[in-house]
């Protein structure tokens, strides 16, 4: 089944201990779309500028991503530059030029009307809410956000949280939204604000999914997936969006929505995140095979499962 | 089979958001011994002062811990005071009075000569090495250390590392010993210094065990165990030592030393750590049942295992 991602397409300058690249294709929607494309058909709504060429678009088209929702606007594409120091867990931003992304108003092509799965990448929560309201027939909505919106637009964020079925954020964002330093307690508070499930991404330590009582099944036990201990992390950029792409893409590829599907999806999220960081930009996500993905899924299983 | 722990017995003053306690029985050897006592017979070598009463000793005796190796010295028992703020992941030390522990020279009772499993809790690495050299017939030695020895006595630490089969330390200590910021690479460097296996404790994110090629089996895949998302952490003191007690105690209870045993031991380590933090001091570790422990082992399994 098709999944639609709404978010940023960007050009990035990235420096890490492994090297540096300039003007590489990036953005949350790009990472998400490529990662999800190994599981299901992906549609994209984004905005780019005059500098976005057919070659750039072909990166997505080669993965069968439907790019009809990528709007061309006069001006330049969103540009971001950042660097990672030794620990690789946090980027230091050198510059952020929003360019055409500053006035982004998502327009959903008519051809996307039958979309059943939706991922609202990190944009203004009011835009996220507007997109969700515009779409009928959505079976499951995933969403992301960031500290900028948590602090700056808390009311709009609260409205958005009522519209997403699964929220995917990190530890710090969870604690910020809940105003609660204990992570499991913070998770319960966020779930009480709307989502049926909350995926908390712990970076190199994996991710945990918390369920609202009765959501997607019974009980209230959380579930944890690992990340891979990787000796050569070239570029952590896009790891979280690739995680979301693997997670949501796998869910969209399944007929049912239940806890076992969401648990396996959490593993596939970790798998796609682990591939993303092996090369700069989206390079590794462009040339994978489903066999490689399933082999790594097995590695994740062996990493965590007792005999 | 018996396991011997050599380390500190202390009285602690602890404050956390959940309350405060004074002069409660603590110390690495105490937490370790109580946690391990649910799996196997435990022997202790430590030193205490005049203020260590029969009531204190009975806390261990009630758990069938062999306390004949606890030496009485003139003076006061080691005392530590610390507090946890909101995040609970790090203690702020208020005071450390080593007292009789300052001149601790471990003396192994003759009756302990047939011990097969040994845990060297965090003391001077030269003392750790001396204990190991004194013991014949040890099948497996586990060891701990801390930043104080890593920075202050690196040569002595390097000697100690050649004598332990399994080292149990945290992320920061691993990176410090290896002088390497990437954790999986740091793990390989530490393994090259001596231990056959390295357990890295990630606090609220669980723990990972890395194996040297060929040690305890074949292959080189690491294995990860979770920790429990706990909404009510009263007191994190002793979590790491309780982890070590569960890990080593389970290993000592098994006939064989292979990777499956060490993997299950990693889960039992997490289980005992999760109990320890539920109450102040060693309170929770004093009154458990093996049934409660195995029930929580199942919770850990459900937290991580796909159907």
XYZ file of C-alpha atoms in Angstrom:
614
model
C 0.000 0.000 0.000
C 1.169 3.542 -0.695
C 2.687 5.781 1.907
C 2.907 9.554 1.550
C 5.664 11.551 3.215
C 5.387 15.317 3.609
C 8.587 17.107 4.548
C 11.824 18.686 3.447
C 14.035 18.042 0.465
C 17.398 19.723 0.905
C 20.996 20.029 -0.173
C 23.476 19.396 2.621
C 27.107 20.174 3.357
C 28.330 17.624 5.873
C 31.663 17.183 7.635
C 32.533 14.293 9.923
C 35.734 12.565 11.068
C 35.344 10.369 7.958
C 35.439 13.256 5.462
C 33.213 15.918 3.968
C 30.676 16.318 1.180
C 28.943 19.363 -0.341
C 25.554 19.895 -1.943
C 24.437 16.317 -1.480
C 20.759 15.484 -1.712
C 19.210 15.306 1.738
C 16.191 16.406 3.735
C 13.821 14.375 5.904
C 11.457 13.475 3.051
C 14.325 12.229 0.886
C 15.811 9.947 3.552
C 12.353 8.734 4.525
C 11.274 8.062 0.935
C 14.406 6.122 -0.004
C 14.295 4.005 3.162
C 10.576 3.258 2.801
C 10.911 2.478 -0.903
C 12.342 -0.975 -0.128
C 9.038 -1.943 1.488
C 6.214 -0.210 -0.366
C 5.297 2.466 -2.952
C 6.205 5.937 -1.683
C 4.750 9.326 -2.589
C 6.386 12.624 -1.715
C 5.035 16.118 -1.084
C 7.817 18.683 -0.779
C 9.082 21.905 -2.320
C 12.355 22.475 -4.187
C 13.970 25.369 -6.061
C 15.417 25.928 -9.533
C 18.614 24.149 -8.529
C 16.825 20.804 -8.152
C 17.681 18.957 -11.368
C 16.408 15.891 -13.159
C 19.443 14.036 -11.784
C 18.322 14.802 -8.249
C 14.796 13.683 -9.019
C 16.120 10.495 -10.596
C 17.637 9.449 -7.266
C 14.068 9.004 -6.059
C 12.605 7.805 -9.352
C 15.141 4.984 -9.544
C 13.632 3.753 -6.307
C 10.149 4.013 -7.835
C 9.259 6.943 -5.608
C 6.325 8.969 -6.934
C 7.659 12.529 -7.174
C 4.593 14.208 -8.632
C 4.029 15.970 -5.324
C 7.413 17.727 -5.404
C 6.598 21.339 -6.155
C 9.034 23.596 -8.026
C 9.184 27.130 -6.650
C 11.284 30.060 -7.871
C 14.453 30.364 -5.839
C 16.829 27.949 -4.175
C 16.227 24.634 -2.447
C 16.565 24.401 1.348
C 20.261 24.159 2.288
C 21.822 22.928 5.495
C 25.409 22.622 6.579
C 26.679 20.860 9.673
C 29.550 18.953 11.192
C 29.991 16.049 13.563
C 32.826 15.835 16.006
C 34.126 12.711 17.621
C 31.052 11.356 19.344
C 28.839 11.664 16.243
C 25.676 11.843 18.307
C 24.971 15.510 17.705
C 25.507 17.793 14.713
C 26.835 21.312 15.043
C 24.919 23.382 12.498
C 27.051 25.669 10.329
C 24.151 27.242 8.437
C 20.460 26.780 7.682
C 19.103 28.510 4.561
C 15.412 27.695 4.390
C 15.027 29.326 0.931
C 11.847 28.020 -0.791
C 11.114 25.810 2.227
C 10.338 28.882 4.323
C 6.978 29.367 2.591
C 6.228 25.675 2.110
C 2.483 25.041 1.832
C 2.020 21.330 1.185
C -0.175 20.655 -1.859
C -1.507 17.132 -2.160
C -1.875 16.032 -5.811
C -5.268 14.551 -6.707
C -3.482 11.356 -7.654
C -2.448 10.899 -4.019
C -6.031 10.929 -2.738
C -6.163 7.155 -2.206
C -3.102 7.121 0.089
C -3.603 4.937 3.173
C -0.438 5.643 5.161
C 0.930 9.066 5.951
C 4.151 10.317 7.506
C 4.344 13.918 8.617
C 8.048 14.708 8.793
C 9.321 17.582 10.880
C 7.522 20.736 9.657
C 5.289 23.338 11.384
C 2.667 21.387 13.364
C -0.135 23.440 11.808
C 0.986 22.344 8.342
C 1.137 18.760 9.591
C -2.416 19.072 10.927
C -3.671 20.666 7.704
C -2.284 17.814 5.612
C -3.852 15.212 7.872
C -7.236 16.956 7.721
C -7.070 17.095 3.950
C -6.542 13.342 3.570
C -9.471 10.940 3.782
C -9.017 7.224 4.136
C -5.745 7.291 6.050
C -5.326 4.100 8.075
C -2.289 5.219 10.051
C -0.450 8.512 10.466
C 3.088 8.783 11.741
C 4.637 12.071 12.770
C 7.860 13.718 13.848
C 8.603 17.070 15.469
C 11.525 18.930 17.088
C 12.486 21.214 19.977
C 11.815 24.324 17.846
C 8.101 23.501 17.642
C 7.882 22.006 21.144
C 9.051 25.303 22.630
C 7.725 27.721 20.025
C 4.272 26.402 19.094
C 3.087 24.174 21.946
C -0.631 24.710 21.231
C -0.295 23.839 17.571
C 1.795 20.838 18.563
C -0.889 19.675 21.003
C -3.445 19.804 18.168
C -1.130 17.839 15.895
C -0.578 15.172 18.568
C -4.294 14.392 18.501
C -4.029 13.555 14.806
C -1.063 11.172 14.722
C -1.352 7.489 15.535
C 2.372 6.992 16.046
C 4.749 9.755 17.102
C 8.474 9.191 16.446
C 10.779 11.413 18.494
C 13.931 11.149 20.611
C 14.507 11.033 24.375
C 15.058 14.764 24.801
C 11.981 15.689 22.779
C 9.848 13.252 24.786
C 10.960 14.797 28.080
C 10.452 18.323 26.701
C 6.904 17.659 25.522
C 5.951 15.962 28.794
C 7.929 18.342 31.040
C 9.021 15.213 32.905
C 12.610 13.979 33.377
C 11.770 10.260 33.840
C 11.509 8.778 30.354
C 8.876 6.068 30.950
C 6.691 8.556 32.828
C 7.242 11.133 30.088
C 6.185 8.529 27.529
C 2.886 7.969 29.342
C 2.229 11.706 29.406
C 2.874 12.052 25.681
C 0.558 9.106 24.958
C -2.141 10.822 27.022
C -1.890 13.778 24.626
C -3.066 11.781 21.622
C -0.853 9.197 19.943
C -1.734 5.510 20.311
C 1.929 4.601 20.160
C 5.126 6.491 20.830
C 8.462 5.503 19.328
C 11.380 6.975 21.248
C 14.627 6.880 19.294
C 17.693 6.450 21.543
C 20.348 6.918 18.836
C 23.116 4.342 19.231
C 21.067 2.524 21.888
C 18.125 1.681 19.648
C 14.491 2.626 20.143
C 11.548 1.841 22.399
C 7.886 1.758 21.437
C 5.304 2.529 24.133
C 1.632 1.689 23.540
C -1.486 3.243 24.959
C -3.523 0.653 26.851
C -5.497 -1.302 24.291
C -3.927 0.331 21.248
C -2.984 -2.152 18.503
C -3.629 -5.020 20.916
C -3.798 -5.619 24.645
C -1.486 -5.011 27.568
C 0.826 -2.136 28.206
C 4.327 -3.572 27.831
C 6.725 -1.479 25.808
C 9.066 -3.070 23.268
C 12.683 -2.279 22.523
C 14.715 -2.697 19.340
C 18.489 -2.360 19.199
C 20.696 -0.361 16.961
C 23.771 -1.916 15.461
C 27.174 -1.312 17.075
C 28.853 0.218 14.015
C 32.604 0.753 13.959
C 32.538 3.014 10.900
C 29.838 5.663 11.151
C 30.550 8.031 8.279
C 27.573 10.371 8.587
C 24.688 10.246 11.074
C 22.614 12.751 9.056
C 19.190 11.375 8.230
C 19.441 8.365 10.546
C 16.197 9.279 12.307
C 14.307 9.864 9.049
C 15.662 6.623 7.605
C 14.510 4.898 10.791
C 11.044 6.387 10.269
C 11.088 5.272 6.620
C 11.917 1.685 7.511
C 9.385 1.686 10.350
C 6.480 3.216 8.412
C 7.371 1.509 5.131
C 7.265 -1.905 6.745
C 3.935 -1.141 8.423
C 2.457 0.031 5.103
C 3.608 -3.198 3.468
C 1.608 -5.324 5.921
C -2.101 -6.002 5.742
C -2.748 -5.782 9.457
C -2.058 -3.204 12.134
C -1.148 -5.044 15.317
C 1.612 -5.058 17.897
C 3.655 -7.775 16.217
C 3.714 -5.697 13.019
C 4.740 -2.579 14.928
C 7.458 -4.489 16.800
C 8.950 -5.891 13.609
C 8.647 -2.406 12.110
C 10.763 -1.090 14.983
C 13.483 -3.556 14.001
C 13.248 -2.522 10.336
C 13.530 1.093 11.431
C 16.773 0.303 13.200
C 17.997 -1.635 10.172
C 17.430 1.276 7.779
C 18.991 3.739 10.205
C 22.050 1.508 10.464
C 22.494 1.474 6.683
C 22.001 5.232 6.367
C 24.969 6.113 8.582
C 27.431 3.868 6.743
C 27.934 6.385 3.927
C 27.602 10.137 3.486
C 24.181 11.490 2.621
C 21.705 9.071 1.063
C 24.364 7.091 -0.796
C 23.864 3.804 1.038
C 20.070 4.056 0.818
C 20.170 4.276 -2.970
C 21.656 0.889 -3.799
C 20.392 -1.583 -1.218
C 18.609 -4.832 -1.912
C 15.806 -6.355 0.071
C 18.110 -9.333 0.646
C 20.696 -7.111 2.339
C 17.954 -5.573 4.445
C 16.591 -8.922 5.570
C 20.098 -10.210 6.285
C 20.670 -7.249 8.572
C 17.271 -7.812 10.174
C 18.638 -11.248 11.097
C 21.748 -9.633 12.594
C 19.489 -7.417 14.707
C 17.583 -10.478 15.807
C 20.765 -12.344 16.771
C 21.943 -9.260 18.616
C 18.923 -9.391 20.935
C 17.272 -12.812 20.928
C 18.122 -15.629 23.291
C 18.079 -19.173 21.949
C 29.179 -23.421 42.516
C 30.577 -20.782 44.852
C 31.450 -17.287 43.770
C 33.725 -14.990 45.721
C 33.370 -11.219 45.597
C 36.146 -8.953 46.811
C 35.187 -5.311 47.314
C 33.720 -2.668 49.538
C 31.147 -2.855 52.287
C 29.933 0.601 53.210
C 27.334 2.724 54.936
C 25.626 5.190 52.628
C 23.655 8.411 52.940
C 21.520 8.742 49.821
C 19.140 11.461 48.660
C 16.993 11.269 45.541
C 13.734 12.856 44.352
C 11.984 9.911 46.091
C 13.388 10.670 49.554
C 16.521 10.172 51.620
C 18.118 7.540 53.833
C 21.116 7.582 56.184
C 23.644 4.941 57.240
C 22.144 2.205 55.109
C 24.208 -0.853 54.309
C 25.828 -0.526 50.892
C 29.091 -1.013 49.043
C 29.851 -2.894 45.850
C 30.442 -6.253 47.574
C 27.150 -6.006 49.464
C 25.034 -5.271 46.385
C 26.890 -7.917 44.400
C 26.580 -10.572 47.102
C 22.860 -10.056 47.655
C 22.090 -10.070 43.921
C 24.226 -13.154 43.246
C 22.797 -14.996 46.279
C 19.592 -15.804 44.357
C 21.617 -17.917 41.931
C 24.484 -19.546 43.825
C 26.472 -19.634 47.083
C 28.349 -16.371 47.624
C 31.497 -15.673 49.628
C 32.680 -12.196 50.547
C 36.089 -10.697 51.253
C 35.858 -7.154 52.571
C 36.799 -5.004 55.543
C 34.481 -3.264 58.018
C 34.906 -1.239 61.204
C 33.620 -1.397 64.776
C 30.298 0.086 63.686
C 29.429 -2.988 61.614
C 27.005 -4.921 63.826
C 25.555 -8.410 63.865
C 22.382 -6.906 62.385
C 24.329 -5.686 59.376
C 25.993 -9.055 58.957
C 22.636 -10.779 59.215
C 21.433 -8.983 56.091
C 23.921 -11.114 54.190
C 23.605 -14.242 56.347
C 19.858 -14.330 55.761
C 20.713 -14.729 52.091
C 23.126 -17.562 52.952
C 26.115 -15.400 52.057
C 29.350 -16.686 53.589
C 30.713 -13.736 55.576
C 33.786 -15.385 57.060
C 35.973 -13.263 54.771
C 34.690 -9.976 56.199
C 37.550 -8.645 58.271
C 36.946 -6.449 61.320
C 39.440 -3.612 61.650
C 39.649 -0.955 64.358
C 37.944 2.220 63.214
C 34.913 3.062 61.151
C 33.446 1.374 58.092
C 33.727 3.089 54.689
C 31.064 5.800 54.409
C 29.694 7.464 51.297
C 27.093 10.155 50.824
C 25.547 11.235 47.550
C 22.476 12.657 45.895
C 20.636 12.186 42.625
C 18.893 15.006 40.876
C 16.139 14.650 38.338
C 17.773 12.510 35.684
C 19.022 9.894 38.178
C 21.788 8.759 35.859
C 24.635 10.279 37.846
C 25.250 10.748 41.563
C 26.704 13.903 43.022
C 29.012 12.802 45.822
C 28.600 14.689 49.103
C 31.408 12.902 50.957
C 33.630 9.827 50.785
C 35.192 8.655 54.046
C 37.313 5.606 53.219
C 38.042 4.868 56.885
C 39.165 1.219 57.297
C 38.762 0.661 53.550
C 41.758 2.912 52.874
C 44.207 0.221 54.043
C 42.176 -2.735 52.730
C 44.428 -5.735 52.068
C 42.161 -8.573 50.952
C 42.752 -11.749 52.982
C 41.302 -14.917 51.506
C 40.183 -17.395 54.208
C 41.472 -20.929 53.772
C 37.888 -22.115 53.545
C 37.484 -20.131 50.312
C 40.335 -21.974 48.552
C 38.016 -24.134 46.444
C 36.195 -21.114 44.932
C 35.645 -21.461 41.176
C 34.181 -18.078 40.266
C 35.617 -14.730 41.284
C 34.408 -11.151 41.004
C 36.884 -8.356 41.596
C 34.755 -5.329 42.422
C 36.137 -1.833 42.019
C 39.307 -1.628 44.157
C 42.960 -0.820 43.344
C 43.922 -2.919 40.290
C 47.036 -4.197 42.052
C 44.876 -5.593 44.849
C 42.601 -7.140 42.246
C 45.610 -8.764 40.570
C 47.006 -10.012 43.884
C 43.716 -11.698 44.759
C 43.529 -13.380 41.373
C 47.108 -14.648 41.648
C 46.391 -16.054 45.092
C 43.443 -18.146 43.906
C 44.001 -21.486 42.188
C 41.248 -23.286 40.353
C 39.270 -20.229 39.272
C 37.198 -21.039 36.179
C 36.112 -17.479 35.422
C 37.053 -14.064 36.790
C 34.906 -10.982 36.380
C 36.167 -7.504 37.151
C 35.130 -3.889 37.482
C 37.117 -0.662 37.602
C 36.536 3.116 37.484
C 37.890 6.376 36.074
C 40.059 6.910 39.183
C 42.185 3.833 38.358
C 41.967 4.276 34.579
C 43.577 7.693 34.878
C 45.679 7.178 37.992
C 47.120 3.667 37.648
C 47.022 2.726 33.957
C 49.933 0.251 34.157
C 48.452 -1.602 37.096
C 45.100 -1.617 35.298
C 46.723 -3.087 32.163
C 48.133 -5.918 34.277
C 44.745 -6.532 35.872
C 43.055 -6.649 32.450
C 45.200 -9.635 31.505
C 43.798 -11.535 34.482
C 40.040 -11.047 34.060
C 37.936 -13.120 31.691
C 35.009 -10.718 31.689
C 35.319 -7.000 32.349
C 32.137 -5.135 33.332
C 32.332 -1.344 32.878
C 30.248 1.493 31.448
C 30.431 3.414 28.157
C 32.608 6.230 29.479
C 35.071 3.870 31.133
C 35.368 1.829 27.931
C 36.166 4.913 25.867
C 38.641 6.126 28.511
C 40.556 2.852 28.646
C 40.692 2.581 24.850
C 41.240 6.304 24.233
C 38.705 5.936 21.412
C 35.370 7.779 21.111
C 33.582 5.173 18.956
C 32.151 2.596 21.365
C 32.354 -0.559 19.200
C 35.929 0.305 18.215
C 36.765 1.056 21.850
C 35.328 -2.328 22.819
C 37.675 -4.105 20.391
C 40.645 -2.240 21.818
C 39.748 -3.190 25.387
C 39.329 -6.837 24.362
C 42.791 -6.723 22.791
C 44.154 -5.776 26.235
C 43.129 -9.060 27.824
C 39.503 -9.875 28.611
C 37.765 -12.544 26.555
C 34.471 -10.716 26.933
C 33.542 -7.133 27.700
C 30.197 -6.151 29.202
C 29.419 -2.481 28.643
C 26.653 -1.199 30.911
C 24.564 1.534 29.261
C 22.475 2.445 32.329
C 18.825 2.914 31.356
C 19.572 1.548 27.868
C 20.728 -1.885 28.982
C 24.069 -3.525 28.300
C 26.079 -5.020 25.448
C 28.501 -7.912 25.612
C 31.359 -8.035 23.111
C 33.354 -11.239 22.644
C 36.885 -11.784 21.488
C 36.966 -13.927 18.357
C 36.630 -17.522 19.440
C 36.043 -16.771 23.112
C 33.207 -18.828 24.655
C 32.183 -19.979 21.158
C 32.587 -18.857 17.588
C 31.857 -15.678 15.649
C 32.213 -12.095 16.721
C 28.653 -10.820 17.059
C 27.945 -8.784 20.153
C 24.741 -9.273 22.133
C 22.535 -6.699 23.779
C 20.206 -6.949 26.772
C 17.682 -4.288 27.696
C 17.025 -2.544 30.930
C 13.492 -2.091 32.145
C 11.719 1.236 31.578
C 10.971 1.978 35.246
C 8.611 4.786 36.193
C 9.629 4.805 39.861
C 13.391 4.732 40.277
C 13.944 5.418 43.974
C 17.709 4.992 44.170
C 20.163 4.039 41.403
C 22.976 3.328 43.915
C 24.377 -0.158 43.439
C 22.600 -0.829 40.140
C 25.875 -1.691 38.402
C 27.052 -3.976 41.216
C 23.646 -5.664 41.340
C 23.896 -6.121 37.580
C 27.294 -7.755 38.064
C 25.854 -9.954 40.829
C 23.040 -11.209 38.641
C 25.380 -11.697 35.685
C 28.146 -13.526 37.549
C 25.775 -15.370 39.882
C 23.857 -16.837 36.966
C 27.084 -17.888 35.230
C 28.335 -19.577 38.408
C 25.051 -21.471 38.677
C 25.515 -23.049 35.250
C 27.709 -26.029 34.469
C 28.989 -24.733 31.160
C 30.682 -21.554 30.002
C 29.386 -20.727 26.558
C 27.841 -17.777 24.740
C 24.251 -18.781 25.441
C 25.020 -18.844 29.157
C 26.698 -15.440 28.996
C 23.794 -13.988 26.989
C 21.216 -15.204 29.487
C 23.486 -13.927 32.254
C 23.354 -10.487 30.625
C 19.566 -10.586 30.916
C 19.776 -11.672 34.568
C 22.178 -8.818 35.201
C 19.604 -6.375 33.875
C 16.894 -8.033 35.935
C 18.823 -7.670 39.215
C 19.773 -4.076 38.378
C 16.117 -3.287 37.743
C 15.107 -4.632 41.158
C 17.911 -2.801 42.966
C 16.756 0.665 41.897
C 13.150 0.162 42.990
C 13.965 0.835 46.663
C 16.623 2.701 48.607
C 19.843 0.858 49.336
C 19.737 -2.920 49.243
C 16.155 -3.150 50.522
C 14.664 -4.704 47.410
C 17.529 -7.180 47.037
C 16.931 -8.579 50.516
C 13.449 -10.012 50.046
C 13.168 -11.263 46.479
C 12.157 -14.741 45.395
C 13.531 -16.698 42.496
C 9.969 -16.713 41.097
C 9.899 -12.897 41.012
C 13.289 -12.896 39.328
C 12.232 -15.368 36.652
C 8.965 -13.504 36.087
C 10.941 -10.349 35.421
C 13.304 -12.282 33.168
C 10.190 -13.060 31.123
C 9.289 -9.355 31.028
C 12.778 -8.614 29.710
C 12.296 -11.288 27.072
C 8.927 -9.889 26.006
C 10.475 -6.430 25.881
C 12.978 -7.531 23.247
C 11.888 -10.732 21.505
C 9.795 -10.852 18.355
C 7.227 -13.608 18.019
